[in-house]
Short mmCIF file of C-alpha atoms in Angstrom, two decimals:
data_model
loop_
_atom_site.label_atom_id
_atom_site.label_comp_id
_atom_site.label_asym_id
_atom_site.label_seq_id
_atom_site.Cartn_x
_atom_site.Cartn_y
_atom_site.Cartn_z
CA MET H 1 -14.50 61.77 -16.99
CA HIS H 2 -16.88 62.54 -14.18
CA GLY H 3 -20.49 61.59 -14.63
CA ASP H 4 -21.87 64.92 -13.47
CA GLY H 5 -20.35 66.62 -16.50
CA ALA H 6 -23.65 67.48 -18.17
CA GLY H 7 -23.36 70.99 -16.77
CA VAL H 8 -23.03 72.66 -20.14
CA ARG H 9 -23.70 76.35 -20.49
CA VAL H 10 -27.08 77.44 -21.81
CA LYS H 11 -26.59 79.53 -24.93
CA ALA H 12 -28.97 81.75 -26.82
CA GLY H 13 -28.99 82.58 -30.49
CA LYS H 14 -29.42 80.67 -33.74
CA ARG H 15 -29.51 76.91 -33.39
CA ALA H 16 -28.24 74.39 -35.91
CA GLY H 17 -30.93 72.33 -37.61
CA PRO H 18 -32.00 68.93 -36.27
CA LYS H 19 -29.93 65.88 -37.16
CA VAL H 20 -30.61 62.14 -36.95
CA SER H 21 -27.55 59.91 -36.51
CA PRO H 22 -27.07 56.15 -36.02
CA LEU H 23 -26.04 54.84 -32.62
CA GLY H 24 -24.58 51.48 -33.53
CA ASP H 25 -26.79 48.89 -35.21
CA GLY H 26 -29.84 49.22 -33.00
CA ALA H 27 -30.46 52.87 -32.15
CA LEU H 28 -30.89 56.34 -33.59
CA LEU H 29 -30.08 59.70 -32.02
CA LEU H 30 -32.07 62.83 -32.80
CA THR H 31 -30.10 66.00 -31.99
CA VAL H 32 -32.47 68.96 -31.73
CA ALA H 33 -29.81 71.66 -31.32
CA ASP H 34 -26.05 71.99 -30.95
CA THR H 35 -26.28 74.07 -27.76
CA LEU H 36 -28.52 73.73 -24.74
CA ASP H 37 -31.48 76.03 -24.33
CA LEU H 38 -34.79 75.45 -22.60
CA ASP H 39 -36.81 75.45 -25.84
CA ALA H 40 -34.62 72.73 -27.35
CA ASN H 41 -34.93 70.67 -24.19
CA ALA H 42 -38.71 70.98 -24.28
CA LEU H 43 -38.72 69.83 -27.92
CA ALA H 44 -36.62 66.77 -27.05
CA ARG H 45 -39.00 65.78 -24.25
CA SER H 46 -42.02 66.29 -26.51
CA VAL H 47 -40.53 64.10 -29.25
CA ALA H 48 -39.79 61.37 -26.69
CA ARG H 49 -43.41 61.41 -25.52
CA ASP H 50 -44.61 61.21 -29.11
CA ILE H 51 -42.46 58.16 -29.93
CA ARG H 52 -43.38 56.40 -26.66
CA GLY H 53 -47.05 57.05 -27.39
CA ARG H 54 -46.85 55.00 -30.58
CA ARG H 55 -46.18 51.86 -28.47
CA LEU H 56 -44.19 50.14 -31.21
CA GLU H 57 -43.36 46.65 -29.96
CA TRP H 58 -39.95 46.71 -31.63
CA VAL H 59 -38.89 49.96 -29.94
CA THR H 60 -37.11 48.90 -26.74
CA ASP H 61 -36.28 52.27 -25.20
CA VAL H 62 -36.75 56.00 -25.73
CA ILE H 63 -34.24 58.19 -23.87
CA PRO H 64 -34.57 61.99 -23.87
CA ALA H 65 -31.54 63.98 -22.70
CA LEU H 66 -30.66 67.68 -22.69
CA VAL H 67 -31.21 68.33 -26.41
CA THR H 68 -31.27 64.79 -27.82
CA VAL H 69 -33.54 61.76 -28.01
CA ALA H 70 -32.11 58.25 -28.40
CA VAL H 71 -34.42 55.51 -29.64
CA CYS H 72 -33.35 51.86 -29.34
CA PHE H 73 -34.96 49.13 -31.44
CA ASP H 74 -34.88 45.39 -32.09
CA SER H 75 -34.51 43.74 -35.48
CA ARG H 76 -33.99 40.17 -36.68
CA THR H 77 -32.18 40.81 -39.94
CA ALA H 78 -30.03 43.51 -41.51
CA ARG H 79 -32.82 44.29 -43.97
CA GLU H 80 -35.35 44.68 -41.14
CA ALA H 81 -32.91 46.89 -39.24
CA GLY H 82 -32.57 49.17 -42.25
CA GLU H 83 -36.32 49.42 -42.69
CA ARG H 84 -36.92 50.18 -39.03
CA ARG H 85 -34.11 52.70 -38.97
CA ALA H 86 -35.68 54.55 -41.91
CA THR H 87 -39.13 54.38 -40.27
CA LEU H 88 -37.81 55.76 -37.00
CA GLU H 89 -35.93 58.57 -38.70
CA ARG H 90 -39.13 59.66 -40.43
CA MET H 91 -41.11 59.37 -37.18
CA LEU H 92 -38.55 61.40 -35.24
CA LEU H 93 -38.53 64.25 -37.73
CA GLU H 94 -42.33 64.24 -37.98
CA ALA H 95 -42.61 64.28 -34.17
CA LEU H 96 -40.16 67.17 -34.03
CA GLU H 97 -42.18 69.11 -36.60
CA ARG H 98 -45.38 68.59 -34.58
CA ALA H 99 -43.63 69.60 -31.35
CA ALA H 100 -42.17 72.74 -32.92
CA GLY H 101 -45.63 73.84 -34.02
CA ALA H 102 -47.21 73.32 -30.61
CA ARG H 103 -47.22 75.64 -27.61
CA ALA H 104 -44.46 75.08 -25.07
CA ASP H 105 -45.59 72.62 -22.45
CA ALA H 106 -46.26 73.99 -18.98
CA PRO H 107 -44.81 72.04 -16.06
CA ALA H 108 -47.13 69.20 -15.08
CA ARG H 109 -46.23 69.76 -11.42
CA THR H 110 -44.00 71.71 -9.08
CA VAL H 111 -41.90 69.74 -6.59
CA GLU H 112 -40.72 71.53 -3.46
CA ILE H 113 -37.19 70.59 -2.37
CA PRO H 114 -36.18 71.67 1.15
CA VAL H 115 -32.49 72.64 1.26
CA CYS H 116 -30.23 73.53 4.15
CA TYR H 117 -27.74 76.10 2.85
CA GLU H 118 -25.78 76.30 6.13
CA ALA H 119 -21.98 75.95 5.96
CA VAL H 120 -21.89 72.37 7.23
CA PHE H 121 -23.78 71.29 4.10
CA ALA H 122 -22.34 73.91 1.72
CA PRO H 123 -18.58 73.38 1.34
CA ASP H 124 -18.38 75.46 -1.85
CA LEU H 125 -20.66 78.35 -0.89
CA GLU H 126 -17.75 80.54 0.15
CA GLU H 127 -15.98 79.93 -3.16
CA VAL H 128 -19.17 80.78 -5.05
CA THR H 129 -19.39 84.06 -3.15
CA ARG H 130 -15.78 84.81 -4.06
CA GLN H 131 -16.35 84.15 -7.77
CA THR H 132 -19.64 86.01 -8.00
CA GLY H 133 -18.95 88.90 -5.63
CA LEU H 134 -22.22 88.17 -3.86
CA ALA H 135 -22.80 87.56 -0.17
CA ALA H 136 -23.82 84.05 0.89
CA ALA H 137 -27.35 85.23 1.68
CA GLN H 138 -27.62 86.72 -1.82
CA VAL H 139 -26.46 83.47 -3.43
CA VAL H 140 -29.13 81.55 -1.51
CA ALA H 141 -31.82 84.12 -2.32
CA LEU H 142 -31.02 84.04 -6.04
CA HIS H 143 -30.93 80.25 -6.09
CA VAL H 144 -34.30 80.00 -4.36
CA ALA H 145 -35.95 82.64 -6.56
CA ALA H 146 -34.91 81.20 -9.95
CA PRO H 147 -37.53 79.38 -12.09
CA HIS H 148 -35.95 75.92 -11.98
CA ARG H 149 -37.02 73.10 -14.27
CA VAL H 150 -35.77 69.51 -14.63
CA LEU H 151 -34.08 69.06 -18.00
CA MET H 152 -33.15 65.39 -17.74
CA LEU H 153 -32.21 62.53 -15.42
CA GLY H 154 -28.84 60.92 -15.92
CA PHE H 155 -25.48 59.69 -14.61
CA ALA H 156 -27.16 57.82 -11.73
CA PRO H 157 -30.78 56.77 -11.06
CA GLY H 158 -32.85 59.81 -10.12
CA HIS H 159 -30.00 62.29 -10.69
CA PRO H 160 -31.59 65.50 -12.06
CA TYR H 161 -30.03 68.18 -14.21
CA ILE H 162 -32.05 71.32 -13.54
CA GLY H 163 -32.10 74.41 -15.76
CA GLY H 164 -33.06 77.97 -14.96
CA LEU H 165 -30.16 78.99 -12.72
CA ASP H 166 -29.82 82.75 -12.33
CA ALA H 167 -27.03 83.94 -14.64
CA ARG H 168 -25.34 85.69 -11.71
CA LEU H 169 -24.69 82.24 -10.19
CA ALA H 170 -23.26 80.68 -13.36
CA VAL H 171 -19.87 79.64 -11.96
CA PRO H 172 -17.75 76.94 -13.63
CA ARG H 173 -17.24 73.47 -12.23
CA ARG H 174 -14.57 72.99 -9.57
CA ALA H 175 -11.02 72.76 -10.90
CA SER H 176 -10.52 69.61 -8.80
CA PRO H 177 -13.52 67.28 -8.47
CA ARG H 178 -14.20 65.69 -5.10
CA LEU H 179 -13.89 61.95 -4.67
CA ARG H 180 -16.93 62.01 -2.38
CA VAL H 181 -20.04 64.17 -2.60
CA GLU H 182 -22.73 63.34 -0.05
CA ALA H 183 -26.18 62.13 -1.09
CA GLY H 184 -28.67 64.99 -1.28
CA SER H 185 -26.01 67.58 -2.07
CA VAL H 186 -27.38 70.50 -4.08
CA ALA H 187 -24.74 71.82 -6.46
CA ILE H 188 -24.41 74.37 -9.25
CA ALA H 189 -22.23 74.69 -12.35
CA ASN H 190 -22.55 76.92 -15.40
CA ALA H 191 -26.31 77.36 -15.93
CA GLN H 192 -27.65 74.37 -14.01
CA THR H 193 -28.35 72.90 -10.59
CA SER H 194 -27.88 69.23 -9.82
CA ILE H 195 -28.81 67.10 -6.81
CA TYR H 196 -26.72 64.04 -6.02
CA PRO H 197 -28.99 61.06 -5.21
CA PHE H 198 -26.12 58.92 -3.91
CA VAL H 199 -22.61 59.34 -2.50
CA THR H 200 -20.47 59.72 -5.63
CA PRO H 201 -17.50 61.66 -6.95
CA GLY H 202 -18.43 65.04 -8.39
CA GLY H 203 -17.09 68.34 -9.62
CA TRP H 204 -19.99 70.75 -9.15
CA ASN H 205 -20.09 73.49 -6.50
CA VAL H 206 -22.03 72.23 -3.48
CA ILE H 207 -24.10 75.02 -1.91
CA GLY H 208 -26.52 73.02 0.24
CA ARG H 209 -28.14 69.66 0.92
CA THR H 210 -31.66 68.26 0.94
CA PRO H 211 -32.82 65.57 3.39
CA LEU H 212 -35.10 64.07 0.74
CA ALA H 213 -34.31 60.85 -1.13
CA LEU H 214 -33.97 61.53 -4.85
CA PHE H 215 -34.20 57.82 -5.65
CA ASP H 216 -35.88 55.06 -3.62
CA PRO H 217 -36.53 51.69 -5.32
CA ALA H 218 -39.20 50.91 -2.72
CA ARG H 219 -41.16 54.04 -3.70
CA GLU H 220 -43.56 54.40 -6.60
CA PRO H 221 -42.33 56.13 -8.63
CA ALA H 222 -38.76 55.50 -7.52
CA THR H 223 -37.51 58.89 -8.75
CA LEU H 224 -38.55 62.02 -6.87
CA LEU H 225 -38.20 64.24 -9.95
CA GLU H 226 -39.04 63.75 -13.61
CA PRO H 227 -37.99 65.69 -16.72
CA GLY H 228 -40.26 68.70 -17.16
CA ASP H 229 -40.99 69.15 -13.45
CA ALA H 230 -40.73 72.64 -12.02
CA VAL H 231 -38.59 72.72 -8.87
CA ALA H 232 -39.02 75.10 -5.95
CA PHE H 233 -36.08 75.13 -3.54
CA LYS H 234 -37.09 76.01 0.04
CA PRO H 235 -34.42 77.09 2.57
CA ILE H 236 -34.56 75.21 5.88
CA SER H 237 -32.50 75.25 9.08
CA ARG H 238 -30.15 72.50 10.12
CA ALA H 239 -32.63 71.47 12.84
CA GLU H 240 -35.39 71.17 10.24
CA PHE H 241 -33.05 69.21 7.98
CA GLU H 242 -32.33 66.72 10.75
CA ARG H 243 -36.03 66.39 11.63
CA ILE H 244 -37.02 65.63 8.04
CA ALA H 245 -34.14 63.16 7.72
CA ARG H 246 -35.20 61.35 10.92
CA ASP H 247 -38.81 61.18 9.79
CA ARG H 248 -37.76 59.77 6.43
CA ARG H 249 -35.60 57.07 8.01
CA ALA H 250 -38.42 56.12 10.39
CA SER H 251 -41.05 55.78 7.66
#
């Protein structure tokens, strides 16, 4: 299984009701919907903020994903674990009810990501044009114009899964994943865009590369993007790519 496999297709229509399930002895998982859509993702992020805001000392982690929220907790005895599990289940469902009654959250910020879409950095662009029937310039224009938003971080530190891809670019993952995808590669699959923060294997269609560092442990915060951020992709030339990369290495 390849770690960039969160590229599920966004579906519209009636969603299944929320469900809370155990994750072993020390965690619960709230599933907001059975398919990914942007509203469900926003609800999951809102619930995670709500639970974090309670600052319960026995809650060790709160992890929002595409349409789920995992909450990890400590307990000293089986009885205490059962009590805390019941308390968390109630809190999760109450937080979901509050989030569902609130207005959808607007992006706190927009992060501009420069991308070079030239062939040297876009090994799958030609295949995307073949599958979509669009010219390369049209693929780039549609990718840049779409209202992108970070749905979650996962697989590797700082690795964003970004929703909002134009439906005309919704191509499937590659039939044969690559053993090596370069850091900064901007790739698409189904209804999402992803940016690889490190050199890793991957099966998404690479259509460009950014010279920015998606994750830098010496930076505060270490991740360039956060769930809920709006993302604006900006086309740049190869010369501009190399200049930004040099400046980043020198800083």
